[in-house]
Amino acid sequence: MLLKKCFSHGTRVLRNRKFSTRQHIVVHPDVRHALAQKHPVVALESTIITHGMPVPENVQTALQVEQEVRNKGAIPATIGIIDGCIKVGLTQEELMELAQKPRSEVIKCSRRDLPYVVAMQQSGGTTVAATMIVAHRVGIPIFATGGIGGVHREGHITLDVSADLVELGRTPVAVVCSGVKSILDIPRTLEYLETQGVCVASYESSGGVFPDFYTRDSGSKVPYNLPTAAHAARLLRAWRQMELQSGVLIGVPIPAEYAANKSDIDAAIQAANAEAQAQGISGKEVTPFLLAHISQLTQGRSLQANIALIRNNAAVAAQIACELAAGSR
Ligand code: PSU
Ligand code: MN
């Protein structure tokens, strides 16, 4: 029944005997064609659409991000779940459907949520962790987003550590992002990534400074810097050849003209964290709550910064994907 439903969307289900996911993953023909031709493809997540941004900015941004990828000569593949089918390369209609559904009807879907959402034929936005899993299954090695989840402030007590970090430790996909949101504990997040064996590098940041989402410098350093897309592709080629089975994280600082004022952002983060605690917000609700609250407290400036950085990250990821594809043809 489920299979029939997936087929009725007019796309062919991917054959992947090794993982036997063929019942559940549907790849858009454009993406399938690009993968078969070894054309560069960039995966994109959908929790940012369903839970990270308000309507209508979420749909607009999702479409702009796809356009950024195309402008650089790669094919975008936004990943999400519609009625239990995991879609690689959501159509515009599917994107709008996910974006406009009430939040109560669309599940924020990380690794642990996948079996339930698929079994019950629910719809969901995929987090960085879930998007990595799906991208890897269909053979997309590179993925762009705004920021990943991390170790929350007080995470050493609450154990609120994003599943994104564990996924980076066990799934070989390169994630291009603007680092870790400054709502999180950045030094502890970097420690955790080191423990997980994730190769972390900054991009175009001469001092190896790790970005912190809304601003360009988190104050934390990472061991490596990749000055150009060609350097990044070189690293990714070696990483793939070694089959390490762990991910790579490339931190791209927000373009300077969009960077937020650090003290404004810090004040908003403190206030949002306090409010989350006061309201007893926990689990998967924490990140969406903080993002919405910070946007309110900064009169939407954090949202504008968020949009600018994800567009830039998509363009950088596409450039890296093009370099990588050129080298492997
Ligand atoms: N950062 C954003 N917006 C988002 C997210 C991160 O600016 O929507 C999403 C991503 O999908 C990320 C997820 O994977 O939040 C992490 O959630 P958690 O902290 O609950 O693991
Ligand atoms: Mn969490």
GROMACS .gro file of N, CA and C in nm, residues 40-45 48 60-78 142-147 174-178 203 229 250-255 305-323:
model
  192
   40PRO      N    1   2.715   1.727  -0.989
   40PRO     CA    2   2.711   1.768  -0.848
   40PRO      C    3   2.569   1.788  -0.794
   41VAL      N    4   2.546   1.733  -0.676
   41VAL     CA    5   2.416   1.745  -0.609
   41VAL      C    6   2.441   1.794  -0.466
   42VAL      N    7   2.357   1.883  -0.417
   42VAL     CA    8   2.368   1.929  -0.278
   42VAL      C    9   2.238   1.894  -0.206
   43ALA      N   10   2.248   1.820  -0.098
   43ALA     CA   11   2.131   1.788  -0.016
   43ALA      C   12   2.098   1.908   0.073
   44LEU      N   13   1.969   1.925   0.101
   44LEU     CA   14   1.922   2.034   0.188
   44LEU      C   15   1.821   1.976   0.287
   45GLU      N   16   1.819   2.030   0.406
   45GLU     CA   17   1.728   1.975   0.508
   45GLU      C   18   1.591   2.044   0.507
   48ILE      N   19   1.443   2.310   0.904
   48ILE     CA   20   1.454   2.455   0.902
   48ILE      C   21   1.326   2.517   0.842
   60GLN      N   22   0.989   3.087   0.119
   60GLN     CA   23   1.072   3.175   0.035
   60GLN      C   24   1.218   3.136   0.047
   61THR      N   25   1.264   3.115   0.170
   61THR     CA   26   1.405   3.081   0.189
   61THR      C   27   1.438   2.947   0.125
   62ALA      N   28   1.350   2.850   0.143
   62ALA     CA   29   1.377   2.717   0.086
   62ALA      C   30   1.396   2.726  -0.065
   63LEU      N   31   1.312   2.806  -0.130
   63LEU     CA   32   1.321   2.819  -0.275
   63LEU      C   33   1.447   2.897  -0.315
   64GLN      N   34   1.478   3.002  -0.238
   64GLN     CA   35   1.600   3.081  -0.268
   64GLN      C   36   1.725   2.996  -0.252
   65VAL      N   37   1.724   2.913  -0.149
   65VAL     CA   38   1.840   2.827  -0.122
   65VAL      C   39   1.861   2.729  -0.239
   66GLU      N   40   1.751   2.674  -0.288
   66GLU     CA   41   1.763   2.583  -0.404
   66GLU      C   42   1.819   2.659  -0.524
   67GLN      N   43   1.775   2.784  -0.540
   67GLN     CA   44   1.821   2.864  -0.654
   67GLN      C   45   1.972   2.893  -0.642
   68GLU      N   46   2.016   2.918  -0.519
   68GLU     CA   47   2.160   2.943  -0.498
   68GLU      C   48   2.242   2.823  -0.546
   69VAL      N   49   2.192   2.704  -0.517
   69VAL     CA   50   2.262   2.582  -0.557
   69VAL      C   51   2.266   2.572  -0.710
   70ARG      N   52   2.150   2.599  -0.772
   70ARG     CA   53   2.145   2.594  -0.919
   70ARG      C   54   2.235   2.699  -0.982
   71ASN      N   55   2.237   2.819  -0.923
   71ASN     CA   56   2.320   2.926  -0.979
   71ASN      C   57   2.467   2.888  -0.988
   72LYS      N   58   2.509   2.800  -0.897
   72LYS     CA   59   2.650   2.759  -0.898
   72LYS      C   60   2.670   2.632  -0.980
   73GLY      N   61   2.565   2.585  -1.043
   73GLY     CA   62   2.581   2.471  -1.135
   73GLY      C   63   2.560   2.334  -1.074
   74ALA      N   64   2.498   2.329  -0.956
   74ALA     CA   65   2.469   2.197  -0.896
   74ALA      C   66   2.316   2.179  -0.887
   75ILE      N   67   2.275   2.057  -0.854
   75ILE     CA   68   2.132   2.026  -0.843
   75ILE      C   69   2.095   2.019  -0.694
   76PRO      N   70   1.992   2.095  -0.653
   76PRO     CA   71   1.950   2.087  -0.512
   76PRO      C   72   1.861   1.965  -0.488
   77ALA      N   73   1.875   1.905  -0.371
   77ALA     CA   74   1.788   1.792  -0.333
   77ALA      C   75   1.741   1.817  -0.190
   78THR      N   76   1.627   1.885  -0.178
   78THR     CA   77   1.572   1.908  -0.044
   78THR      C   78   1.504   1.779   0.000
  142ILE      N   79   2.736   1.563   0.007
  142ILE     CA   80   2.749   1.698   0.061
  142ILE      C   81   2.613   1.762   0.085
  143PHE      N   82   2.606   1.835   0.192
  143PHE     CA   83   2.478   1.883   0.243
  143PHE      C   84   2.497   2.022   0.304
  144ALA      N   85   2.404   2.113   0.272
  144ALA     CA   86   2.416   2.250   0.326
  144ALA      C   87   2.299   2.282   0.417
  145THR      N   88   2.328   2.354   0.523
  145THR     CA   89   2.223   2.402   0.612
  145THR      C   90   2.268   2.532   0.678
  146GLY      N   91   2.183   2.583   0.770
  146GLY     CA   92   2.221   2.704   0.843
  146GLY      C   93   2.317   2.671   0.955
  147GLY      N   94   2.264   2.600   1.053
  147GLY     CA   95   2.349   2.560   1.166
  147GLY      C   96   2.307   2.423   1.211
  174ALA      N   97   2.939   1.532   0.429
  174ALA     CA   98   3.003   1.659   0.465
  174ALA      C   99   2.895   1.765   0.481
  175VAL      N  100   2.892   1.828   0.597
  175VAL     CA  101   2.789   1.927   0.627
  175VAL      C  102   2.851   2.067   0.623
  176VAL      N  103   2.795   2.150   0.536
  176VAL     CA  104   2.842   2.288   0.523
  176VAL      C  105   2.742   2.376   0.598
  177CYS      N  106   2.788   2.447   0.700
  177CYS     CA  107   2.696   2.526   0.783
  177CYS      C  108   2.771   2.646   0.840
  178SER      N  109   2.697   2.730   0.913
  178SER     CA  110   2.765   2.844   0.976
  178SER      C  111   2.799   2.811   1.120
  203TYR      N  112   3.599   2.771   0.693
  203TYR     CA  113   3.609   2.799   0.549
  203TYR      C  114   3.640   2.947   0.531
  229ALA      N  115   3.705   2.651  -0.228
  229ALA     CA  116   3.625   2.531  -0.255
  229ALA      C  117   3.715   2.417  -0.305
  250ILE      N  118   3.207   2.164   0.784
  250ILE     CA  119   3.275   2.282   0.732
  250ILE      C  120   3.199   2.406   0.778
  251GLY      N  121   3.266   2.490   0.855
  251GLY     CA  122   3.203   2.608   0.914
  251GLY      C  123   3.228   2.732   0.831
  252VAL      N  124   3.123   2.783   0.769
  252VAL     CA  125   3.134   2.901   0.682
  252VAL      C  126   3.079   3.023   0.757
  253PRO      N  127   3.161   3.125   0.779
  253PRO     CA  128   3.107   3.241   0.853
  253PRO      C  129   3.000   3.315   0.774
  254ILE      N  130   2.904   3.371   0.845
  254ILE     CA  131   2.799   3.452   0.783
  254ILE      C  132   2.866   3.567   0.706
  255PRO      N  133   2.815   3.603   0.586
  255PRO     CA  134   2.874   3.718   0.515
  255PRO      C  135   2.874   3.842   0.606
  305ALA      N  136   1.948   3.737   0.937
  305ALA     CA  137   2.085   3.683   0.938
  305ALA      C  138   2.081   3.535   0.902
  306ASN      N  139   1.984   3.464   0.958
  306ASN     CA  140   1.967   3.321   0.933
  306ASN      C  141   1.947   3.295   0.783
  307ILE      N  142   1.863   3.376   0.720
  307ILE     CA  143   1.834   3.358   0.578
  307ILE      C  144   1.960   3.385   0.495
  308ALA      N  145   2.031   3.493   0.529
  308ALA     CA  146   2.152   3.529   0.452
  308ALA      C  147   2.257   3.419   0.462
  309LEU      N  148   2.275   3.364   0.581
  309LEU     CA  149   2.383   3.266   0.596
  309LEU      C  150   2.350   3.134   0.530
  310ILE      N  151   2.225   3.093   0.534
  310ILE     CA  152   2.193   2.964   0.472
  310ILE      C  153   2.203   2.974   0.320
  311ARG      N  154   2.166   3.090   0.266
  311ARG     CA  155   2.182   3.107   0.121
  311ARG      C  156   2.329   3.100   0.083
  312ASN      N  157   2.411   3.167   0.162
  312ASN     CA  158   2.555   3.166   0.134
  312ASN      C  159   2.613   3.025   0.148
  313ASN      N  160   2.568   2.953   0.251
  313ASN     CA  161   2.619   2.816   0.271
  313ASN      C  162   2.582   2.724   0.155
  314ALA      N  163   2.460   2.745   0.101
  314ALA     CA  164   2.416   2.663  -0.012
  314ALA      C  165   2.506   2.689  -0.133
  315ALA      N  166   2.540   2.817  -0.153
  315ALA     CA  167   2.627   2.852  -0.267
  315ALA      C  168   2.766   2.791  -0.248
  316VAL      N  169   2.818   2.799  -0.126
  316VAL     CA  170   2.952   2.742  -0.100
  316VAL      C  171   2.949   2.590  -0.119
  317ALA      N  172   2.845   2.526  -0.066
  317ALA     CA  173   2.836   2.379  -0.079
  317ALA      C  174   2.829   2.340  -0.226
  318ALA      N  175   2.755   2.418  -0.306
  318ALA     CA  176   2.743   2.388  -0.448
  318ALA      C  177   2.880   2.401  -0.517
  319GLN      N  178   2.954   2.504  -0.480
  319GLN     CA  179   3.088   2.520  -0.539
  319GLN      C  180   3.178   2.401  -0.503
  320ILE      N  181   3.168   2.359  -0.378
  320ILE     CA  182   3.251   2.244  -0.336
  320ILE      C  183   3.205   2.118  -0.411
  321ALA      N  184   3.072   2.101  -0.423
  321ALA     CA  185   3.020   1.983  -0.493
  321ALA      C  186   3.068   1.982  -0.638
  322CYS      N  187   3.072   2.100  -0.700
  322CYS     CA  188   3.117   2.108  -0.840
  322CYS      C  189   3.265   2.070  -0.851
  323GLU      N  190   3.345   2.120  -0.757
  323GLU     CA  191   3.488   2.086  -0.758
  323GLU      C  192   3.508   1.936  -0.737
   0.00000   0.00000   0.00000
